Short mmCIF file of C-alpha atoms in Angstrom, two decimals:
data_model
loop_
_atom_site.label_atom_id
_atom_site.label_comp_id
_atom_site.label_asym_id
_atom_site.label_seq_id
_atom_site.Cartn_x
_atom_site.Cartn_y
_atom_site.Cartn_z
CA UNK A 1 -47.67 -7.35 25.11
CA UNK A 2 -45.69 -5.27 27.58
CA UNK A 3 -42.83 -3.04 26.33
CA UNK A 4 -40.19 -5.18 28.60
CA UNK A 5 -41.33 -8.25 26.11
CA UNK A 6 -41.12 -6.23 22.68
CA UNK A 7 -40.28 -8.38 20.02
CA UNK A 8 -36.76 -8.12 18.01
CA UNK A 9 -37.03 -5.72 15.15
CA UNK A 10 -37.94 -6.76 11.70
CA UNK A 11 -34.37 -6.06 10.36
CA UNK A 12 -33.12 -8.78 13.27
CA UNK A 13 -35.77 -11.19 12.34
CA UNK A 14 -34.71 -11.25 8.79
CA UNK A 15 -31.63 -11.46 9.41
CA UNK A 16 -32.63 -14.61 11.82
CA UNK A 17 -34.66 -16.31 9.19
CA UNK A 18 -31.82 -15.78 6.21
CA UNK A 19 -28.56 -16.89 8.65
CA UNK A 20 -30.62 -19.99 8.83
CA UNK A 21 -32.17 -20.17 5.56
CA UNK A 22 -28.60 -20.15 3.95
CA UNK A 23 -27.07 -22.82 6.26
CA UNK A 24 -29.95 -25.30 5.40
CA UNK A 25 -27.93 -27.53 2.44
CA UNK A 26 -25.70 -27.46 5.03
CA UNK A 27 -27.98 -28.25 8.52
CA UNK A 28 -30.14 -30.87 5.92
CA UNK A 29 -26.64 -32.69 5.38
CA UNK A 30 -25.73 -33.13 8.96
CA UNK A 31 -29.54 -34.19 10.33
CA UNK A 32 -29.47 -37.19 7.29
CA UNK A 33 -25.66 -37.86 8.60
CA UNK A 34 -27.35 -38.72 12.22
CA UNK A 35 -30.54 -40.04 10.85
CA UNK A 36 -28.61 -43.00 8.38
CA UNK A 37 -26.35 -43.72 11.48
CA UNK A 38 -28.70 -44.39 14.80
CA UNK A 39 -26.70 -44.67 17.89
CA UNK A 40 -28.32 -46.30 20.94
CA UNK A 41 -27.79 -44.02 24.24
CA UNK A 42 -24.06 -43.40 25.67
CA UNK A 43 -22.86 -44.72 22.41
CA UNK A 44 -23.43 -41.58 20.11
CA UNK A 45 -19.85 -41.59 18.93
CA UNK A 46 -20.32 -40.80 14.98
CA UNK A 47 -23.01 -38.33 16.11
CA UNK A 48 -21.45 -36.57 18.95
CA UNK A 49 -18.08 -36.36 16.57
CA UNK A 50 -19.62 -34.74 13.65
CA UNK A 51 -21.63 -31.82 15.72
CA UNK A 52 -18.24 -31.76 18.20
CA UNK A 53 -16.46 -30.88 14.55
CA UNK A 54 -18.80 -28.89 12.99
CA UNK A 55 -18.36 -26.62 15.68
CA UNK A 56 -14.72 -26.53 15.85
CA UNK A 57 -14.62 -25.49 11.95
CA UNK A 58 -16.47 -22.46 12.81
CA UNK A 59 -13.85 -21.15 15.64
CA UNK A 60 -16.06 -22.17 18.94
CA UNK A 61 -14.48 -23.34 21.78
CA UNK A 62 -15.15 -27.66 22.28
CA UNK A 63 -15.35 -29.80 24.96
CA UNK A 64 -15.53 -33.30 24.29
CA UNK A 65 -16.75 -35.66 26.73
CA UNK A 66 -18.70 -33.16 29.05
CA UNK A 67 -20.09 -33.11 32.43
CA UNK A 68 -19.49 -36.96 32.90
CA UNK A 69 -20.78 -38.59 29.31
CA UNK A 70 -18.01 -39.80 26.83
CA UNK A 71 -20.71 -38.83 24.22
CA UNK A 72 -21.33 -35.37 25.41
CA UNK A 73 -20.11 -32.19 24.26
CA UNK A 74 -20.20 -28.57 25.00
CA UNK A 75 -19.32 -25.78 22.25
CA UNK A 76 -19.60 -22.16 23.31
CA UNK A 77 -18.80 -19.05 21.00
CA UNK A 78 -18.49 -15.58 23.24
CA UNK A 79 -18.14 -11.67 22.13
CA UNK A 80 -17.44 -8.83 24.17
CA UNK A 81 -17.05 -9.52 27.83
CA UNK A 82 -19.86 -10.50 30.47
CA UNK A 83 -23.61 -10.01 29.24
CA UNK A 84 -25.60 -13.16 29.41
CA UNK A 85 -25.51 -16.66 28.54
CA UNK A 86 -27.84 -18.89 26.31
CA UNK A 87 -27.99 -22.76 25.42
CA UNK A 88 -29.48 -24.56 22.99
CA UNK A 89 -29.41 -28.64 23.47
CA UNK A 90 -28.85 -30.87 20.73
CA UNK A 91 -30.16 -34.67 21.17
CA UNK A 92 -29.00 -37.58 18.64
CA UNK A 93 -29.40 -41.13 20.14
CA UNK A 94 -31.49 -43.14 18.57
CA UNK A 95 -33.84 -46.36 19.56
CA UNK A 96 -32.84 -49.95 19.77
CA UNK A 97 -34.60 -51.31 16.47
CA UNK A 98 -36.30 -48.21 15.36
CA UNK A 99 -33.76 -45.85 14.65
CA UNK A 100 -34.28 -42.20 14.90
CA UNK A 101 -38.31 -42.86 15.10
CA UNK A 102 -38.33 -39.73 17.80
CA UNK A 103 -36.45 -37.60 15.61
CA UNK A 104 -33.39 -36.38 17.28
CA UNK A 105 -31.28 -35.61 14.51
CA UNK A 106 -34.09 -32.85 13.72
CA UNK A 107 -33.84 -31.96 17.89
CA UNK A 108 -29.92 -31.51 17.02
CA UNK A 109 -30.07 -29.47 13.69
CA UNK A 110 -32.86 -27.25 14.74
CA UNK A 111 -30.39 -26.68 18.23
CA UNK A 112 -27.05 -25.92 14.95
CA UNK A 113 -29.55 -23.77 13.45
CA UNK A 114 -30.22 -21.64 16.59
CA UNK A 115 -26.77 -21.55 17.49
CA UNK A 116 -25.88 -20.39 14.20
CA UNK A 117 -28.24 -17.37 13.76
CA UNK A 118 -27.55 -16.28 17.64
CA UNK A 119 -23.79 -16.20 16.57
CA UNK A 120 -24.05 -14.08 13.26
CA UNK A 121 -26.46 -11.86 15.45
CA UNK A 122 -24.05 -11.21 18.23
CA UNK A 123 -20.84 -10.70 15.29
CA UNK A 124 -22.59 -8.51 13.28
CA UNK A 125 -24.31 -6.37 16.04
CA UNK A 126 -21.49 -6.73 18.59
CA UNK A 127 -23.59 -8.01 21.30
CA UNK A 128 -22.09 -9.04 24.41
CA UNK A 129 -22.97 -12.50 25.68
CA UNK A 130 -22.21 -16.70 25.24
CA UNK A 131 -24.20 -18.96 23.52
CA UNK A 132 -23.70 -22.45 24.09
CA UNK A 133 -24.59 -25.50 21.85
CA UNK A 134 -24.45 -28.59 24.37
CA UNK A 135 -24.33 -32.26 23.02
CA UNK A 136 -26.80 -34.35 24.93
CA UNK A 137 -26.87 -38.26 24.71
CA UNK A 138 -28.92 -40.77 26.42
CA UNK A 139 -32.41 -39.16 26.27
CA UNK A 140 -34.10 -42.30 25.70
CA UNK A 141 -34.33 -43.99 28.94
CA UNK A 142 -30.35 -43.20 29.81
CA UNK A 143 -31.43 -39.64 31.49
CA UNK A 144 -28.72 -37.96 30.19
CA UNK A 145 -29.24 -34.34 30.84
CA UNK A 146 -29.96 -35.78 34.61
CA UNK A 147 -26.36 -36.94 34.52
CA UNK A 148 -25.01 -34.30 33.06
CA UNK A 149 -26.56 -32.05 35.18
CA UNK A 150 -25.38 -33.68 38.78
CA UNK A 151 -22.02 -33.39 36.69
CA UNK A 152 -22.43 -29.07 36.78
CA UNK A 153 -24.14 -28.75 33.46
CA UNK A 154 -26.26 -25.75 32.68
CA UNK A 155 -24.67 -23.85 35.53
CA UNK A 156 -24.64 -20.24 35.26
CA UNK A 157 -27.01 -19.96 31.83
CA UNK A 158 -29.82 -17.78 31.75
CA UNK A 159 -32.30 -19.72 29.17
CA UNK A 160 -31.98 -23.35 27.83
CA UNK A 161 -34.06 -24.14 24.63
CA UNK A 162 -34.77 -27.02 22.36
CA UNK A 163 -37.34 -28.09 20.31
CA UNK A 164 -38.91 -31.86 19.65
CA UNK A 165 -41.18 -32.66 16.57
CA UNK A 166 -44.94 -34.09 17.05
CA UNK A 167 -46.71 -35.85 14.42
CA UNK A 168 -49.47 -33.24 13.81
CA UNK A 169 -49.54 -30.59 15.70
CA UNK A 170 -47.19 -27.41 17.24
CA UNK A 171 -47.40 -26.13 20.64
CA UNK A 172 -45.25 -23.65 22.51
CA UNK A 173 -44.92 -25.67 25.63
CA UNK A 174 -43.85 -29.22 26.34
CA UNK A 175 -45.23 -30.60 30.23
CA UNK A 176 -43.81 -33.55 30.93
CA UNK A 177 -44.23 -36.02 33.75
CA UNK A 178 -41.82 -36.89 36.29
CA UNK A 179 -40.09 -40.34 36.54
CA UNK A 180 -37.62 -42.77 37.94
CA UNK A 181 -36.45 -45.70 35.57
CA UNK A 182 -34.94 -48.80 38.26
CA UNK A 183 -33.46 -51.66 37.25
CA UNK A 184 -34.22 -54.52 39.93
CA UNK A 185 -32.24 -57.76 40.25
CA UNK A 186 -32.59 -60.52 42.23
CA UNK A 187 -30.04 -63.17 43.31
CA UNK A 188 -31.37 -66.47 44.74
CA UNK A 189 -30.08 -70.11 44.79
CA UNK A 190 -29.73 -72.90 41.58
CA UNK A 191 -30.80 -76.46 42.80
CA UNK A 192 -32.55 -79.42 41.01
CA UNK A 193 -35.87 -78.47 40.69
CA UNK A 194 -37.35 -81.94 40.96
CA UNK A 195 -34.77 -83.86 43.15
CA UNK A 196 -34.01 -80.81 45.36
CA UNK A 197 -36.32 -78.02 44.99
CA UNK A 198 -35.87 -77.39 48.96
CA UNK A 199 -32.19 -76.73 48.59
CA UNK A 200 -32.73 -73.31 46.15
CA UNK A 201 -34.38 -70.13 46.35
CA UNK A 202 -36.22 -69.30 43.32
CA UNK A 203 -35.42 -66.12 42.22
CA UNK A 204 -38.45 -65.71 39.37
CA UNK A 205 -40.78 -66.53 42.46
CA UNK A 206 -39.66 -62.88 43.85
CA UNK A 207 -39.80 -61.17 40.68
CA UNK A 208 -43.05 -62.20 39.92
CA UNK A 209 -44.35 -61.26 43.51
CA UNK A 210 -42.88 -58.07 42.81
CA UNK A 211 -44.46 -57.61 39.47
CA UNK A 212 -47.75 -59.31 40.96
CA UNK A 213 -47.69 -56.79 43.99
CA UNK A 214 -47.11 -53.50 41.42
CA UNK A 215 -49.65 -54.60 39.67
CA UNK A 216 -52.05 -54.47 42.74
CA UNK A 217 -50.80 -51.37 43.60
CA UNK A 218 -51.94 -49.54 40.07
CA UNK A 219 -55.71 -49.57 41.25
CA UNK A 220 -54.77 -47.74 43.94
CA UNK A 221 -52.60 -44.83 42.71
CA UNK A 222 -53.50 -41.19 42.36
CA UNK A 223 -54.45 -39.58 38.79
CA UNK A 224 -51.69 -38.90 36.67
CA UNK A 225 -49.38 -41.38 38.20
CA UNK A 226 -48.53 -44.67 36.67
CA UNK A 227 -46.30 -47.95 36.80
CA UNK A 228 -44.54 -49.83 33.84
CA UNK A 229 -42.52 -53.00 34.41
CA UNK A 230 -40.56 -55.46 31.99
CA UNK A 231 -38.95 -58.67 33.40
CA UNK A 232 -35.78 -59.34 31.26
CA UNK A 233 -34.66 -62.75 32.61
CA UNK A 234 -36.10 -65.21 35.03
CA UNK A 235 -34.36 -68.43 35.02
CA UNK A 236 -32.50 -70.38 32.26
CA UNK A 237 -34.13 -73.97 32.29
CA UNK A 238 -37.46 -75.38 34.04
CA UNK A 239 -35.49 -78.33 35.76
CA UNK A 240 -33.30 -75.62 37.79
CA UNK A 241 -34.54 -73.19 40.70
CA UNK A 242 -33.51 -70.08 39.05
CA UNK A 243 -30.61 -68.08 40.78
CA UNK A 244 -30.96 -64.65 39.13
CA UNK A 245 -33.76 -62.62 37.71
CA UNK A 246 -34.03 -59.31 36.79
CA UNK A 247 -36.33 -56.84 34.96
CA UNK A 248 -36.62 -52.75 34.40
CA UNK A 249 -39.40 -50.48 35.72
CA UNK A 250 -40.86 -47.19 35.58
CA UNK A 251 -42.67 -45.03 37.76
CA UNK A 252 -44.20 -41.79 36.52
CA UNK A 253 -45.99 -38.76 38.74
CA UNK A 254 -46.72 -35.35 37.45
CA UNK A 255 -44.32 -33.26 39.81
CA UNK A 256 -41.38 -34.66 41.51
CA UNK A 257 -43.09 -34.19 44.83
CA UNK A 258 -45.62 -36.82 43.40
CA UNK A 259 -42.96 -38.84 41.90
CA UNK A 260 -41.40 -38.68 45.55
CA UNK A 261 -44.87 -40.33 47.27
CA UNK A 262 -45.03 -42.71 44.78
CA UNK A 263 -41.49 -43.98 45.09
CA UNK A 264 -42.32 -44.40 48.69
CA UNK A 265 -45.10 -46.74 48.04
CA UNK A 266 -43.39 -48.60 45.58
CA UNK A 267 -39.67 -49.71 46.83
CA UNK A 268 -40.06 -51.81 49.58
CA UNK A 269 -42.48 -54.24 47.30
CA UNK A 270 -39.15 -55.43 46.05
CA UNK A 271 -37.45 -55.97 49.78
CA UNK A 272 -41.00 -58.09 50.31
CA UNK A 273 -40.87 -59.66 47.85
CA UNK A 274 -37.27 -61.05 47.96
CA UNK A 275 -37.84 -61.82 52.10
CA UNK A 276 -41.01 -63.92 50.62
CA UNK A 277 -38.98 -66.58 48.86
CA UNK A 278 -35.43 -66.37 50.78
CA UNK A 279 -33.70 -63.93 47.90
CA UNK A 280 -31.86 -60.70 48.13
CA UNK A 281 -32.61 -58.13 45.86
CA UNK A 282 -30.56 -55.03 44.36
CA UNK A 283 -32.42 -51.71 42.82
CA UNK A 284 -30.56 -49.03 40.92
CA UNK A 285 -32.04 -46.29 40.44
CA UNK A 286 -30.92 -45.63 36.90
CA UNK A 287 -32.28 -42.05 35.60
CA UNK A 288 -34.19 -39.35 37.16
CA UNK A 289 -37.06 -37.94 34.53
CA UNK A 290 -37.85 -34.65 36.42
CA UNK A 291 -40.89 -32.89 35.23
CA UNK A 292 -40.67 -30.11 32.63
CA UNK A 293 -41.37 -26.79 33.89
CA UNK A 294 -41.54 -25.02 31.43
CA UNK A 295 -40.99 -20.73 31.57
CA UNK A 296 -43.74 -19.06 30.36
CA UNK A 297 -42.62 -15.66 29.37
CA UNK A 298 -40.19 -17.65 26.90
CA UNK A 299 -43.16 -20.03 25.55
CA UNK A 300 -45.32 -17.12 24.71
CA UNK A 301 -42.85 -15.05 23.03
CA UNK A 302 -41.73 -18.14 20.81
CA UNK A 303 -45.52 -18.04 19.98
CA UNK A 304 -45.60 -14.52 19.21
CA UNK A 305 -42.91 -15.05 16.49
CA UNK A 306 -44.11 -17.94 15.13
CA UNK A 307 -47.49 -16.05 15.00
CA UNK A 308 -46.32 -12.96 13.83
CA UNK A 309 -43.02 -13.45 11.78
CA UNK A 310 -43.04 -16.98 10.65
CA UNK A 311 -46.19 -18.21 9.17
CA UNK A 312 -47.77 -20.06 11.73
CA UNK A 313 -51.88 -19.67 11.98
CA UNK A 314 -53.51 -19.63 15.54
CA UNK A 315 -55.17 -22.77 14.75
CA UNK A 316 -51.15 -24.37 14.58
CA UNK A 317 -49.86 -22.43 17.37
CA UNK A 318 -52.75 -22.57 20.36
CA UNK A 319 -52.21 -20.49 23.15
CA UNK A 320 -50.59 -21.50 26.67
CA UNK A 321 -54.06 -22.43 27.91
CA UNK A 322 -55.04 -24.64 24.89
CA UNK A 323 -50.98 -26.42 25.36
CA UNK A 324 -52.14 -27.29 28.92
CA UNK A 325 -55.11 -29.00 27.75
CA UNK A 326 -53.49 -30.79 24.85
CA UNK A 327 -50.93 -32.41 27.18
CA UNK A 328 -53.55 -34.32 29.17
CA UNK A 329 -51.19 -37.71 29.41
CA UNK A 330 -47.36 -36.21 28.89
CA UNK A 331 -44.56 -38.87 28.45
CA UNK A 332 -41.15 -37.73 29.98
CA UNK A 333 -37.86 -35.77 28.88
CA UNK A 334 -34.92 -35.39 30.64
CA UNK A 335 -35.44 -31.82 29.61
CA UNK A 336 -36.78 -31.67 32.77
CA UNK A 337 -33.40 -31.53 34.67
CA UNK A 338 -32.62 -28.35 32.67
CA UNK A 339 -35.63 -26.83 33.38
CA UNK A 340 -34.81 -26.84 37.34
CA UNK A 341 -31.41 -25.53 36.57
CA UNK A 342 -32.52 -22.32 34.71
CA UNK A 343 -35.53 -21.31 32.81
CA UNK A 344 -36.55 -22.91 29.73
CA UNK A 345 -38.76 -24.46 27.18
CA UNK A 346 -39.13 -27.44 25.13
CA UNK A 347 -41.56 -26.57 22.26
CA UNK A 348 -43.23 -28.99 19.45
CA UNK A 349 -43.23 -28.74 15.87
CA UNK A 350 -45.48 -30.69 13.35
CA UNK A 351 -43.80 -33.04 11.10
CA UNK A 352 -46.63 -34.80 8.99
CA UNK A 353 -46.20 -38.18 10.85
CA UNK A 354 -48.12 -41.17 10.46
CA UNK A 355 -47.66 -42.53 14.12
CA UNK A 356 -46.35 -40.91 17.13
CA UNK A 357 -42.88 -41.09 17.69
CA UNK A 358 -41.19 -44.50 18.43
CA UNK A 359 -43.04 -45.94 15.42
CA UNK A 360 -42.09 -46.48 12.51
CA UNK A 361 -44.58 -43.65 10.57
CA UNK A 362 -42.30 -41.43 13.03
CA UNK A 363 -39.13 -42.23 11.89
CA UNK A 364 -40.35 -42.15 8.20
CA UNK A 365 -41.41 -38.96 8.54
CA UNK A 366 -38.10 -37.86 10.26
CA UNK A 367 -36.16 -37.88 7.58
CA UNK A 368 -38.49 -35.94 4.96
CA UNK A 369 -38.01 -32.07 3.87
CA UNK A 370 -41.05 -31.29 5.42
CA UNK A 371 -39.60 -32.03 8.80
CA UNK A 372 -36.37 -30.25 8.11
CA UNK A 373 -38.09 -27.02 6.93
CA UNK A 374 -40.75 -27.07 10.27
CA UNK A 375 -37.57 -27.97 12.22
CA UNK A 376 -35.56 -24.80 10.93
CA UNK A 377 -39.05 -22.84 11.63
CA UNK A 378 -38.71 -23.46 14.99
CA UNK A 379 -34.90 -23.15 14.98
CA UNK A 380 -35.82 -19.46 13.75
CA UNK A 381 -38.18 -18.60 16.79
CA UNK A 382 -35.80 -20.43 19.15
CA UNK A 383 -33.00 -18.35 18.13
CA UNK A 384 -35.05 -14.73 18.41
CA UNK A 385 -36.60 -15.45 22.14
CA UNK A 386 -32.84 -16.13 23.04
CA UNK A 387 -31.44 -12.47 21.38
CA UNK A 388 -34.42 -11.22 23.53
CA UNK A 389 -32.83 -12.89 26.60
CA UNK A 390 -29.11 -11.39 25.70
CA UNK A 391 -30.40 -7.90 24.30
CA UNK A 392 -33.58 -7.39 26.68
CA UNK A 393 -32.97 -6.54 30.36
CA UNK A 394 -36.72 -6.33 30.85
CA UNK A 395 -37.72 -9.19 29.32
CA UNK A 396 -34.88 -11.42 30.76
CA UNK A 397 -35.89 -9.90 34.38
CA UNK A 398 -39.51 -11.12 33.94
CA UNK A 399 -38.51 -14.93 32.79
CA UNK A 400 -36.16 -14.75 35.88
CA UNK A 401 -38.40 -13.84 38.16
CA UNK A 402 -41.18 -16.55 36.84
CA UNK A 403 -38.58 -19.18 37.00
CA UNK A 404 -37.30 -18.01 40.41
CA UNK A 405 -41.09 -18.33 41.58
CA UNK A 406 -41.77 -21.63 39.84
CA UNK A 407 -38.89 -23.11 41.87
CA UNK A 408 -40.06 -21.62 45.18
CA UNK A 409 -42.90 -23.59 44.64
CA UNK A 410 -41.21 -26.81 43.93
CA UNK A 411 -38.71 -26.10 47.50
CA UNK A 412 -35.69 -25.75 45.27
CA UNK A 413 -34.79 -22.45 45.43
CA UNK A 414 -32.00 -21.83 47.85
CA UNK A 415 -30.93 -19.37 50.85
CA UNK A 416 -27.79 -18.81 48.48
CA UNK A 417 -30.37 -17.20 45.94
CA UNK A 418 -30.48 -20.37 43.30
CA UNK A 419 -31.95 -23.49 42.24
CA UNK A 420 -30.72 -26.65 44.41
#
């Protein structure tokens, strides 16, 4: 490792590990408070309080209902004046039925647990900078950071972090496809469907033509891209030409420019389809899933500490290489829309699950000790690649100058000098 990516000194490290390691009574209470009170997305309200609280108690500035959510919040603490500025994002909606079966109230107390060790760093060393702990809702299909982020969020930071558990295994990088969730509904016309069948148009005719279409476009799409549909209503009674139908899709590509091809292929099925039996049809394009991409210099140096400092083996932290190869078939995160903002990562820690998350084996598993401690773990590493960002010029040069590449790639970097 190069001398611009040193790692923080063993005194700073211990004092990392103990800031958090003496909050954890305290971080254990507020991820069972979350986990015994599931919200659904947009209606975190007990959750979103009780972080939005928390950090009031210990002096940081709040702002309740940030960047265009109700249920968002951002907290910031500052020393000094200027130096840099680092985020960590704390998650708590749960699923309808399951609960907290993907483990967000871990996501959020591993994000306190960050926040607090950055902020006894920067007091007791007088280190010039902002750290920000930012209340995100509405991960679970609601594309909340996407929101957020049209709504300025993220704007100005230097590194973003969080952290998500996995059932069985760690890895310092989470890759994540792209995706658009669109909710389609069609309008058509009620008549007697014996007497007068000619009078209405059926509006379950077009939404099975669309769904029949979609699924005679999956045998013709590219690798890695994929198409999931649900029809939520389609008529009341058989003896009436329905008059409404609608149902929620998903389309998934590995890079936005994929994602973009794809959503060219796929919209005007619906247009067709509603032309085909006399409907009209409406699409809203809900949330925008953009792909993780996730900053390398800041993956491998949350490895190094985890390797070095904080117990892991190599056969629980693979390299960057090995991470690629374990996320073959990625699922989404709205992570994504942070990660084309400013540079960041999204590692996984192991939690002893039964099931992958949204099961219930997940959410057992959630609420165990095990989880907390491997969630505080990662909290710890979190924390020290983020002093390395406020306290390293080197090493926050290099993960600038990766992330200013990676978006060149992608065609959003701007003539202005930042991501569009």
């Amino acid at each position: 490792m190069s001398e611009d990516l040193a790692l923080q000194s063993a005194d700073i490290i211990a004092e990392v590990s103990a800031a958090i390691d003496n909050a954890s009574e305290e971080l254990r209470r507020l991820s069972l408070e979350i986990f015994n009170n599931p919200e659904l997305i947009f209606r975190e309200v007990k959750a979103c309080k009780l972080l939005s609280d928390w950090c009031e108690s210990r002096g940081w500035s709040v702002k309740r209902g940030a960047y265009g959510l109700e249920t968002a919040f951002e907290a910031r603490f500052s020393t000094g004046s200027g130096g840099r500025t680092v985020c960590f994002n704390a998650e708590y909606d749960a699923l309808p039925g399951l609960g907290h079966a993907c483990g967000h109230n871990l996501i959020a107390t591993s994000s306190v647990a960050s926040a607090i060790a950055v902020e006894t760093i920067m007091k007791r060393h007088s280190i010039n900078g902002t750290v920000i702990l930012m209340g995100t809702p509405a991960e679970e299909s609601g594309g909340g950071k996407w929101i957020m982020a049209n709504h300025g969020a993220w704007k100005g930071v230097d590194a973003c972090v969080m952290t998500h558990g996995m059932p069985t295994f760690s890895t310092p990088l989470c890759l994540t496809k792209a995706s658009w969730k669109i909710r389609a509904k069609f309008h058509g016309l009620a008549a007697h469907a014996a007497t007068a069948p000619w009078k209405g148009c059926n509006a379950c005719d077009a939404i099975v033509n669309a769904y029949t279409a979609i699924s005679m476009l999956r045998q013709h799409l590219e690798k890695g891209q994929s198409i999931q549909a649900c029809i939520l209503e389609a008529g009341k009674a058989s003896n009436i030409v329905p008059e409404y139908a609608e149902g929620l899709f998903s389309i998934r590509a590995p890079t936005m420019k994929k994602l973009d091809e794809l959503k060219a292929r796929f919209e005007p099925i619906f247009g067709a389809a509603a032309d085909a039996t006399g409907c009209t049809v409406e699409l809203e394009w809900t949330a925008l899933y953009e792909d993780v991409v996730s900053n390398n210099t800041l993956a491998e140096q949350y490895r190094q500490y985890m390797l070095r400092h904080l117990g892991l083996t190599p056969e629980q932290m693979p390299t960057l290489a090995e991470s690629r190869i374990a996320h073959d078939q990625p699922g989404c995160s709205d992570f994504g829309s942070c990660s084309y903002i400013c540079p960041g990562i999204q590692p996984m820690f192991e939690i002893k699950a039964t099931d992958f998350p949204h099961s219930i084996g997940f959410r057992d598993a959630a609420s165990g000790d095990f989880a907390h401690q491997e969630a505080l773990r990662a909290g710890k590493a979190n924390a020290l690649i983020c002093l390395d960002v406020l306290t390293n010029d080197g090493f926050a040069e290099v993960m600038r100058d990766e992330f200013i590449e990676a978006m060149k790639e992608r065609g959003r970097w701007g003539e202005s000098g930042e991501s569009l």
